[in-house]
CSV table of C-alpha atoms in Angstrom, one decimal:
chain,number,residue,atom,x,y,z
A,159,UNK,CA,-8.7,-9.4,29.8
A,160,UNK,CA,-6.7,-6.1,30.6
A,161,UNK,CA,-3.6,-5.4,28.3
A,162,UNK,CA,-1.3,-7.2,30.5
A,163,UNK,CA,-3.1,-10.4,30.5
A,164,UNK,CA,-3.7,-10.3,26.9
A,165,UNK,CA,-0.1,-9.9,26.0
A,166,UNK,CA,0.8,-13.1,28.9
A,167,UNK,CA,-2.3,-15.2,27.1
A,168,UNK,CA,-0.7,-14.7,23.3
A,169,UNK,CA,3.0,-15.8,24.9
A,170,UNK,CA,1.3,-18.8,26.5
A,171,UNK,CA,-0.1,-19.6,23.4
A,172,UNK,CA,2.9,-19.3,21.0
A,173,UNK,CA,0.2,-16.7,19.1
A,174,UNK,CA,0.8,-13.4,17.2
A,175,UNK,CA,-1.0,-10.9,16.1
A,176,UNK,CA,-0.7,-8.1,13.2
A,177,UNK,CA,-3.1,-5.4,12.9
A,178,UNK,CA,-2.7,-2.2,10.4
A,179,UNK,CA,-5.1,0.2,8.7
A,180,UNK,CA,-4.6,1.3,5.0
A,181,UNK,CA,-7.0,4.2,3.1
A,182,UNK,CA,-9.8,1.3,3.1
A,183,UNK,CA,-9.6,-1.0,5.3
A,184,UNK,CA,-8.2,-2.7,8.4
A,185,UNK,CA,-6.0,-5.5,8.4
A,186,UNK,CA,-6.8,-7.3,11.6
A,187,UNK,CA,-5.8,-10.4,13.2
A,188,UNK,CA,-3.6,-11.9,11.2
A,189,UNK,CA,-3.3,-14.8,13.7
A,190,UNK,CA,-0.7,-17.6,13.4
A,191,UNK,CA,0.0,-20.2,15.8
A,192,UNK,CA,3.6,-22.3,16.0
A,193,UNK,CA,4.7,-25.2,17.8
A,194,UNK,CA,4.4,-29.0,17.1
A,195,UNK,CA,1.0,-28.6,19.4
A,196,UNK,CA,-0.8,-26.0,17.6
A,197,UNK,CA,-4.1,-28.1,17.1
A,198,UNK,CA,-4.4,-28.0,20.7
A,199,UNK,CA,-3.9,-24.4,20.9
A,200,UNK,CA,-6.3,-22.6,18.5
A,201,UNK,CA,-9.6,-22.6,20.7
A,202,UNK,CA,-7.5,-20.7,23.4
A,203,UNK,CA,-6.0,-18.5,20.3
A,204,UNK,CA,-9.8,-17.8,19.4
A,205,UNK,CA,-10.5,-16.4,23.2
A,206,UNK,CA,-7.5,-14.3,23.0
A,207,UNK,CA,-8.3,-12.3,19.5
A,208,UNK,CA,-11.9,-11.4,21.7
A,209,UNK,CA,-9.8,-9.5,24.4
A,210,UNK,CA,-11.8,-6.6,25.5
A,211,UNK,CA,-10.1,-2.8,25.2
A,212,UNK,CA,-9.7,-0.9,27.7
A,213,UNK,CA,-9.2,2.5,28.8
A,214,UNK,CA,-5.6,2.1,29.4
A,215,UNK,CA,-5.1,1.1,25.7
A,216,UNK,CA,-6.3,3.9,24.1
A,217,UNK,CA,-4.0,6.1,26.3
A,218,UNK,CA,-1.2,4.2,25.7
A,219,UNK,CA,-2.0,4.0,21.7
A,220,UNK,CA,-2.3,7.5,21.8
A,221,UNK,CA,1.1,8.2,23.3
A,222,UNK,CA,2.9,5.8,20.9
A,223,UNK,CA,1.1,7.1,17.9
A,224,UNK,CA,1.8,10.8,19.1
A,225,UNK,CA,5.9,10.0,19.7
A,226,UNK,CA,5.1,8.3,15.9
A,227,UNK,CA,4.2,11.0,14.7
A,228,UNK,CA,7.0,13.3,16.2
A,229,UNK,CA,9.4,11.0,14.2
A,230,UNK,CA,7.8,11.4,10.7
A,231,UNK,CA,7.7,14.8,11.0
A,232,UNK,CA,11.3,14.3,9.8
A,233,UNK,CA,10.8,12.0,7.2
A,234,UNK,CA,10.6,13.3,3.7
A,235,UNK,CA,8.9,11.0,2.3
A,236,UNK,CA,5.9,11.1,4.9
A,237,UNK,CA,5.9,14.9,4.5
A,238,UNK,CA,5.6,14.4,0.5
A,239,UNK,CA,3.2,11.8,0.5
A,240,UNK,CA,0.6,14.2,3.1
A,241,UNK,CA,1.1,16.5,0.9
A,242,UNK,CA,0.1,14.6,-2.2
A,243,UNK,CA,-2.8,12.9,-0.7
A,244,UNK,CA,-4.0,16.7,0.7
A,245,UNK,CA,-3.9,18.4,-2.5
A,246,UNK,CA,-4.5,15.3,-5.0
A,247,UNK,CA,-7.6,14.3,-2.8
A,248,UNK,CA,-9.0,17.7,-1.4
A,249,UNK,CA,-12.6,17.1,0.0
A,250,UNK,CA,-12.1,13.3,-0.3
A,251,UNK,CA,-11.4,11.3,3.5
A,252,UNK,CA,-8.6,9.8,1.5
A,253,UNK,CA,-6.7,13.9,1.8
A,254,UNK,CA,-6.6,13.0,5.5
A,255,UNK,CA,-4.0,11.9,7.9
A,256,UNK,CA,-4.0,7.9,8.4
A,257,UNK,CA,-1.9,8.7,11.2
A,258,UNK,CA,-4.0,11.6,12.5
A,259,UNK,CA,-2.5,14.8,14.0
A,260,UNK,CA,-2.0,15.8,17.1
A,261,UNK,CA,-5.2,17.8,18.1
A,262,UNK,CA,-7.1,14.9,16.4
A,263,UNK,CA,-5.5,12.0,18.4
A,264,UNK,CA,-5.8,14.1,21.9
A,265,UNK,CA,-9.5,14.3,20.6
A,266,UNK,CA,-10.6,10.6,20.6
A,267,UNK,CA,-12.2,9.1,23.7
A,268,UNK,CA,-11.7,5.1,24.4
A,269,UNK,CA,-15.8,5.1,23.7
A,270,UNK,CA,-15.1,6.7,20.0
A,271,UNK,CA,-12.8,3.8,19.6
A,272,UNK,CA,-15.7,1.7,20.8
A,273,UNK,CA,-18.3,3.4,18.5
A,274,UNK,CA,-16.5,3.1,15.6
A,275,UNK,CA,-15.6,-0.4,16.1
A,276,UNK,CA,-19.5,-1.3,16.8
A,277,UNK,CA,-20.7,0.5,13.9
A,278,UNK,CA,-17.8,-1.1,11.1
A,279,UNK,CA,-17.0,-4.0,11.9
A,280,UNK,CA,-19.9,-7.2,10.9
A,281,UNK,CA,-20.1,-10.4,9.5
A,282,UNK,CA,-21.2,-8.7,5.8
A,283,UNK,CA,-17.8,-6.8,6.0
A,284,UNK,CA,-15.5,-9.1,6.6
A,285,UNK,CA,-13.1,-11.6,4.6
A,286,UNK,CA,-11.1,-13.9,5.8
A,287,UNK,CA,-7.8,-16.1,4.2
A,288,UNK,CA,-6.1,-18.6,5.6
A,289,UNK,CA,-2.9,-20.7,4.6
A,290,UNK,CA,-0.8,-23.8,6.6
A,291,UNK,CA,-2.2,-26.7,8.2
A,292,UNK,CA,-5.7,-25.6,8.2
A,293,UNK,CA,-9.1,-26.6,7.1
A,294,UNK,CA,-12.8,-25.2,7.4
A,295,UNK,CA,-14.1,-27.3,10.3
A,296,UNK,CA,-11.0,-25.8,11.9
A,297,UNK,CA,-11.4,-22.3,10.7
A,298,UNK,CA,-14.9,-21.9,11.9
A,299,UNK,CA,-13.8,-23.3,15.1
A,300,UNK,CA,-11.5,-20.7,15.4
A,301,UNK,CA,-13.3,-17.5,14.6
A,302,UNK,CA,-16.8,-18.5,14.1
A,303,UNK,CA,-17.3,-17.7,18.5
A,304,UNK,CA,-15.8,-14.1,17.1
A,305,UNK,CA,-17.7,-13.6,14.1
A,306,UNK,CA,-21.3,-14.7,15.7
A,307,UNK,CA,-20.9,-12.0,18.1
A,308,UNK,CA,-21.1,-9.2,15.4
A,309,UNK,CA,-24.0,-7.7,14.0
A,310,UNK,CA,-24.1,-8.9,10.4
A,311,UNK,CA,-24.3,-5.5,8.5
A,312,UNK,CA,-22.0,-2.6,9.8
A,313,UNK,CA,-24.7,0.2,10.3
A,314,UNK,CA,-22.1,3.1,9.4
A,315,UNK,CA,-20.1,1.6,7.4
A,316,UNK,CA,-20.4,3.5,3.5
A,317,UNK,CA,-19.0,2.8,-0.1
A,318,UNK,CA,-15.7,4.6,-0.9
A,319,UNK,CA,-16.6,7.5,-3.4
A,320,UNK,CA,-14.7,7.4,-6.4
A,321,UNK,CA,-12.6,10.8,-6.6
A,322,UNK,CA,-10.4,11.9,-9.4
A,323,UNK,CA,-6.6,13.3,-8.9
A,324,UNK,CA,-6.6,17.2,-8.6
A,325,UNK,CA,-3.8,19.3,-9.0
A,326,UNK,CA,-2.4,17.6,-12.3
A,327,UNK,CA,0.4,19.2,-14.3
A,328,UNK,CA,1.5,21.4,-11.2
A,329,UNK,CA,4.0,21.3,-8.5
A,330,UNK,CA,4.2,21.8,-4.7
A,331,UNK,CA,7.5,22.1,-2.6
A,332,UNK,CA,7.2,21.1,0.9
A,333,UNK,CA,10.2,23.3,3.1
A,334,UNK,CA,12.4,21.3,5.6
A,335,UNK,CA,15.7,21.4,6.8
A,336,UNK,CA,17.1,18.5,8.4
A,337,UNK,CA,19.4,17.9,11.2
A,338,UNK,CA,21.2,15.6,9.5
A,339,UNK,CA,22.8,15.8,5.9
A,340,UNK,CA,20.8,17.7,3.9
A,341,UNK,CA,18.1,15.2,1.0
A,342,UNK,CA,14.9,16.2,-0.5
A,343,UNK,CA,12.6,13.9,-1.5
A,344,UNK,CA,10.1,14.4,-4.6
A,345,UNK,CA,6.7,12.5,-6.0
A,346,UNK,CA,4.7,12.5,-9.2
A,347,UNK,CA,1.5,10.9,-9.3
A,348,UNK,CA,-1.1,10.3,-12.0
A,349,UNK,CA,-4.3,8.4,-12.7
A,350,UNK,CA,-4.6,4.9,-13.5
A,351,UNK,CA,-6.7,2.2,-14.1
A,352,UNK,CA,-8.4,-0.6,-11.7
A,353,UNK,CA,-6.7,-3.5,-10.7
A,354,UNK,CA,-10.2,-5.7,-11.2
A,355,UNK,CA,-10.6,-4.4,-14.9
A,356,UNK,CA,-10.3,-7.3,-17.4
A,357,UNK,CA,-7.5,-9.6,-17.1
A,358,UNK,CA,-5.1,-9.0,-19.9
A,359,UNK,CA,-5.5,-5.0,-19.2
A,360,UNK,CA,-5.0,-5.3,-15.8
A,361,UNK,CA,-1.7,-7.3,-16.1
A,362,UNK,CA,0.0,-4.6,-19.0
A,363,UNK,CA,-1.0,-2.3,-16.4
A,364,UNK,CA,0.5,-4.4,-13.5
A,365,UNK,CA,3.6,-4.8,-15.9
A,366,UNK,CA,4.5,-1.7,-17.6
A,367,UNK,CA,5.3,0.3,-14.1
A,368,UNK,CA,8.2,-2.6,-13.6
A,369,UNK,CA,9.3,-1.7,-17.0
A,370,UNK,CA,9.5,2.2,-16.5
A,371,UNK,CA,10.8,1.9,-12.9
A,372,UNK,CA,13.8,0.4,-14.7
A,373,UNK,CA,14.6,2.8,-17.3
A,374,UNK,CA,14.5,5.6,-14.3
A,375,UNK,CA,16.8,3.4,-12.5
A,376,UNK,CA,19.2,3.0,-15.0
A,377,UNK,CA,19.1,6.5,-16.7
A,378,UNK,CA,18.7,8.3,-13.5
A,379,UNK,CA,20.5,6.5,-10.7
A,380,UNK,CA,23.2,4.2,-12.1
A,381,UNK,CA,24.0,6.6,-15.2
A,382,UNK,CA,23.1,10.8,-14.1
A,383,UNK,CA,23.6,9.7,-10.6
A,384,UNK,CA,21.2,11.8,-9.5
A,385,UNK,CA,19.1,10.3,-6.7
A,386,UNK,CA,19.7,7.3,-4.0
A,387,UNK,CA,16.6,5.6,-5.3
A,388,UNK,CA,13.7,6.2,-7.6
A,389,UNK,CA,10.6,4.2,-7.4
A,390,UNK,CA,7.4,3.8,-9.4
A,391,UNK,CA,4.2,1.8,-8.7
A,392,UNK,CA,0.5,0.8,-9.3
A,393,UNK,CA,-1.3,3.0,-6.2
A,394,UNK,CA,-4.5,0.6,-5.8
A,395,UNK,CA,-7.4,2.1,-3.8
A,396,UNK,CA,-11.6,1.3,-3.9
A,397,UNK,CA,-11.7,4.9,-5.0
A,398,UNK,CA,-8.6,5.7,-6.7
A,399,UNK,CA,-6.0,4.0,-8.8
A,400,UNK,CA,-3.2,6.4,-9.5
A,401,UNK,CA,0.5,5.7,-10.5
A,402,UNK,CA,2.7,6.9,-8.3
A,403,UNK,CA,6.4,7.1,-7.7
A,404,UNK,CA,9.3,8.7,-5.8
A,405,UNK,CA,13.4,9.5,-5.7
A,406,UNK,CA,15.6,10.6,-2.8
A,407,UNK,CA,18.6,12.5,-4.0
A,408,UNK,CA,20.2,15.5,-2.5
A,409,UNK,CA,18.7,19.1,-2.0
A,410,UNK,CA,21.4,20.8,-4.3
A,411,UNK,CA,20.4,18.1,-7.4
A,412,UNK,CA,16.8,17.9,-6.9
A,413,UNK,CA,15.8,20.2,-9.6
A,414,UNK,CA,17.9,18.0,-12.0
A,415,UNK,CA,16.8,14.7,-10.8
A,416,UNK,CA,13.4,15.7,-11.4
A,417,UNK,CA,13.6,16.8,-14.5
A,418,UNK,CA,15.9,13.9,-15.5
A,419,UNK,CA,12.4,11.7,-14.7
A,420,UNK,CA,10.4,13.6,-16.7
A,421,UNK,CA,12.8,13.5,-19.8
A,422,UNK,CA,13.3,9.7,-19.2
A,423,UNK,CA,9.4,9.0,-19.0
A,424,UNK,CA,8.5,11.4,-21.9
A,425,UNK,CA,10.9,9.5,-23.9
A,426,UNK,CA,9.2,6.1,-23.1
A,427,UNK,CA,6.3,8.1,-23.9
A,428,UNK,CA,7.4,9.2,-27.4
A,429,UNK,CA,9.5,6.1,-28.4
A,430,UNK,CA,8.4,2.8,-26.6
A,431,UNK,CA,10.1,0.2,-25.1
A,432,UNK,CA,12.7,-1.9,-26.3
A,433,UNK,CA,12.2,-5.5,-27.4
A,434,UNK,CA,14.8,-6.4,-24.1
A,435,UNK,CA,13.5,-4.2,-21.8
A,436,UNK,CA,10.5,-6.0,-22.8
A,437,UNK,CA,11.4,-9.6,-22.2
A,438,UNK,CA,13.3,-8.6,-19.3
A,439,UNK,CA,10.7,-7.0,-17.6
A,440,UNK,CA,8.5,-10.0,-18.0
A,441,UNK,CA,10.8,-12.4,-16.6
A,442,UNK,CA,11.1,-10.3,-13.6
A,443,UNK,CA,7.1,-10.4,-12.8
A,444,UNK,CA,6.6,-14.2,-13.7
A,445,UNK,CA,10.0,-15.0,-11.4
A,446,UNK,CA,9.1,-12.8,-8.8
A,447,UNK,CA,5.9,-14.0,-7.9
A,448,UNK,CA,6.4,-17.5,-7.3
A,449,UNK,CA,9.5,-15.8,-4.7
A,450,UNK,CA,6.5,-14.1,-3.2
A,451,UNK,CA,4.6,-17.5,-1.4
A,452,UNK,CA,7.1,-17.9,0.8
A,453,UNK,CA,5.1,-19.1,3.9
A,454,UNK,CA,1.5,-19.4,5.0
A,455,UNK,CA,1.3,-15.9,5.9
A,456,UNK,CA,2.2,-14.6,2.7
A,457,UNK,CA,0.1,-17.3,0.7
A,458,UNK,CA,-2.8,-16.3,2.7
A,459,UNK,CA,-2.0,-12.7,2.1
A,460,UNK,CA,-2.4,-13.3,-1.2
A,461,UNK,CA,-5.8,-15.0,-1.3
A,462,UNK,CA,-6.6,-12.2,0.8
A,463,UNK,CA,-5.5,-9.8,-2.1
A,464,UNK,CA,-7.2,-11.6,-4.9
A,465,UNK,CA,-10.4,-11.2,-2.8
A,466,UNK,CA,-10.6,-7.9,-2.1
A,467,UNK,CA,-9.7,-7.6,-6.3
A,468,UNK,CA,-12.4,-10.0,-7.3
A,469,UNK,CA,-9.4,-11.8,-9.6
A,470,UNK,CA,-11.5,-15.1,-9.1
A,471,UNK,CA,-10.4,-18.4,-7.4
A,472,UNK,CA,-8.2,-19.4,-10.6
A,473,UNK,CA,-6.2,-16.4,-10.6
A,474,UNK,CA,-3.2,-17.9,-9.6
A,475,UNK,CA,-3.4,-20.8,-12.1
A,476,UNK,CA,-4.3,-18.3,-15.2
A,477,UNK,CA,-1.8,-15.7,-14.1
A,478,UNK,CA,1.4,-16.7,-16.4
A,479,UNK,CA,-1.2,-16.4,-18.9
A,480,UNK,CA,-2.3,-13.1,-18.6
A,481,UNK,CA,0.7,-11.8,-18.4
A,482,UNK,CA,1.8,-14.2,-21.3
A,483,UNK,CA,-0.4,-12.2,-23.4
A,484,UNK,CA,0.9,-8.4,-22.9
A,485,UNK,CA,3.0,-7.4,-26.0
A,486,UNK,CA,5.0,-4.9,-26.0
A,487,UNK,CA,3.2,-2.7,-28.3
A,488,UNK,CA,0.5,-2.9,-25.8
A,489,UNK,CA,3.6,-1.3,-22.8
A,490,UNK,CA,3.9,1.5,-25.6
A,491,UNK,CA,0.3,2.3,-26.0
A,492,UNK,CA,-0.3,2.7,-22.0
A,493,UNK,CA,2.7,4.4,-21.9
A,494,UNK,CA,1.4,6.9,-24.6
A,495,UNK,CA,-1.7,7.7,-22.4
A,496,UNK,CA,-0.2,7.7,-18.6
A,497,UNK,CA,3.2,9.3,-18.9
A,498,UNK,CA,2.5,13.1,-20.3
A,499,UNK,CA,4.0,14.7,-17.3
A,500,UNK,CA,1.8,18.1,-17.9
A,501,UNK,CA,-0.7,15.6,-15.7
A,502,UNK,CA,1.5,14.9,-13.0
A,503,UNK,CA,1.3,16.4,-9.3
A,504,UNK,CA,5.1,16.6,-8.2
A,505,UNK,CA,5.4,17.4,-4.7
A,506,UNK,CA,9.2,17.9,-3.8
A,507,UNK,CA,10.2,18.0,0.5
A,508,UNK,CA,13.5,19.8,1.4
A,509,UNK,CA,15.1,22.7,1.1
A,510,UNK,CA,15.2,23.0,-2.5
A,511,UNK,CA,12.3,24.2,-4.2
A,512,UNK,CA,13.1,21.8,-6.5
A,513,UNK,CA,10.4,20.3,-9.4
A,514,UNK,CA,9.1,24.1,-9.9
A,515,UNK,CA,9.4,23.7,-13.8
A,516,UNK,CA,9.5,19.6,-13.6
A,517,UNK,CA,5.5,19.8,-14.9
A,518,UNK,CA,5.9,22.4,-17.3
C-alpha cells in the first residue's frame, strides 16, 4: 500500500498507530483497535502495520521533520537539552541530534531508511506488551505474519556503550533572544544509578527525586518566585542513568534562580529530609501509580517498561513493598552522594549568561 491507502485501510479499521524513537530504542506500533467488532478486525489490523514505505514517505517525513525542527530552534528547553547531551556525552551517539539537523536529514535516501530498518529490526530484538481484551492465540494471530517475516538477529544492531557524564562542575550558556517575552531556561544534570539495580535501591532512588523536586518547588517557585517551573527526574538510558532537571524563569532572574537550586539542594545535601516531606513524598509515589493504569494502553505501557528494566513479572505486586522499605535516612544518604553541585553540568538558554558561578 502507498501512504494514501494505508492511512484509508487504518480509518476502515477503527486502528491507530503511535510510533516514536527515544536514545535506545523505537517505540513502534502501538496498535489498538475500538469498536464493539474489534475481534473481527485484528487480521486486517495485522496487514495494515506491514504497509510497505515508499519514496514519497521519506520526502514527506523529511519536510515535516525539517519545519520541526525550524520550531525548536525557538524552544529553550530543546536548545538546553542539545546542549547537555553534546557536551555531557561527547564522542558517545547519545551527544547526537534525535531529531537530526538539517544537512543530515537532506542527506538520507528512502534506501537508508530501508537499510537501517533491514539491519535493526528482528525477532531477537523485539518485545512486545499487550493489555485489553486480548489473549496469546490472539496476539500471535495478530503479529506473528509480521514478526515471521524478519530475520531473527538484527545483523547491525550493537550494545549501547556505557559512557560517563563529562563536563561536571561547570557551566554552559546557550545565547538566544526571543521574539516573544524574554525567558531563559537552565539544566543541571548528574550521574545516577540504574533503574534494574536491586529493588529497595532502585525505589529510594525512584523516590528521593519526588522528594527534592518538591523542596525546589516550594523554596524556589511558590516562596523566591523565581522560575515558572522547576523540574527534577530519574534520566534512565542502557548507557547512562543521570539525574536531571530544569526551571524556566525570566532572563533578568536566571542567575538567582539558579543559584537558589543549588543552595536549596546543597542544603538537602547537608541536612536531610524532614520526617513530613518524607511521608509525603511516599504517599505521592504509592497514589500516583495506581492513577497511572488508566487504560490498556497505559497498562501495557507499563509491562513494556518493566521489560525493558528486567523488574520481573511480580513487580507490580511487590512494588508497595519496595518502596515500603525506603527510610528516610536512606533519602539522606543518596542525597549526600548525588547533590554536591561542583558535579553538575548547568547549561542555561537565553539571553542571560546566567548559572556562570551556579557550579562553583
Amino acid at each position: 500500500m502507498d501512504a494514501l491507502a494505508f492511512k484509508r485501510a487504518l480509518a476502515d479499521q477503527a486502528i491507530t498507530i503511535d510510533a516514536s524513537v527515544s536514545a535506545d530504542r523505537a517505540h513502534h506500533s502501538r496498535a489498538r483497535t475500538q469498536g464493539r467488532r474489534e475481534a473481527r478486525r485484528r487480521p486486517a489490523g495485522a496487514d495494515a502495520v506491514a504497509a510497505a514505505l515508499d519514496d514519497a514517505d521519506v520526502a514527506r517525513t523529511r519536510t515535516r521533520m525539517l519545519t520541526g525542527l525550524t520550531e525548536l530552534e525557538e524552544d529553550p528547553e530543546y536548545l538546553a537539552g542539545r546542549a547537555f547531551d553534546a557536551a555531557s556525552f561527547a564522542g558517545h551517539p547519545y551527544a547526537s541530534a534525535p531529531d537530526g539537523t538539517p544537512r543530515s536529514l537532506a542527506a538520507i535516501a528512502p534506501q537508508d531508511v530501508r537499510d537501517f530498518l533491514h539491519g535493526h529490526l528482528a525477532r531477537g530484538n523485539v518485545l512486545i506488551a499487550a493489555a485489553g481484551d486480548v489473549d496469546e492465540d490472539t496476539l500471535d494471530d495478530v503479529l506473528g505474519k509480521t514478526l515471521d517475516a524478519l530475520p531473527q538477529d538484527a545483523k547491525d544492531a550493537a550494545p549501547v556503550a556505557q559512557v560517563q557524564l563529562q563536563g561536571a562542575g561547570t557551566a554552559l550558556s546557550v545565547a538566544k533572544t526571543y521574539r516573544r517575552a524574554s525567558s531563559s531556561s537552565a539544566r543541571r544534570r548528574r550521574r545516577a544509578a540504574t533503574r534494574n539495580s536491586t529493588p529497595p535501591t532502585c525505589s529510594t532512588r525512584y523516590w528521593a527525586p519526588t522528594r527534592w523536586l518538591s523542596r525546589l518547588g516550594q523554596v524556589v517557585r511558590k516562596e523566591k518566585g523565581l522560575v515558572y517551573n522547576v523540574t527534577t527526574e530519574l534520566d534512565m538510558r542502557s548507557g547512562a542513568s543521570l539525574l536531571r532537571g530544569s526551571l524556566a524563569t525570566r532572563s533578568e532572574t536566571a542567575a538567582l534562580a539558579t543559584q537558589a537550586v543549588t543552595d536549596t539542594l546543597a542544603a538537602v545535601r547537608d541536612k536531610g529530609v524532614t520526617a513530613e516531606e518524607c511521608s509525603e513524598a511516599r504517599t505521592y509515589v504509592l497514589g500516583a501509580f495506581p492513577r497511572e493504569l488508566d487504560g490498556s494502553q497505559s497498562v501495557a505501557g507499563t509491562l513494556l517498561m518493566m521489560r525493558i528494566w528486567h523488574l520481573g513479572p511480580d513487580y507490580i505486586a511487590k512494588r508497595q513493598g519496595y518502596f515500603d522499605a525506603v527510610r528516610c535516612e536512606d533519602i539522606d544518604a543518596l542525597a549526600a552522594q548525588l547533590l554536591d553541585p561542583k558535579k553538575f553540568l548547568f547549561v542555561t538558554v537565553g539571553r542571560s549568561a546566567a548559572a556562570q558561578g551556579a557550579a562553583k
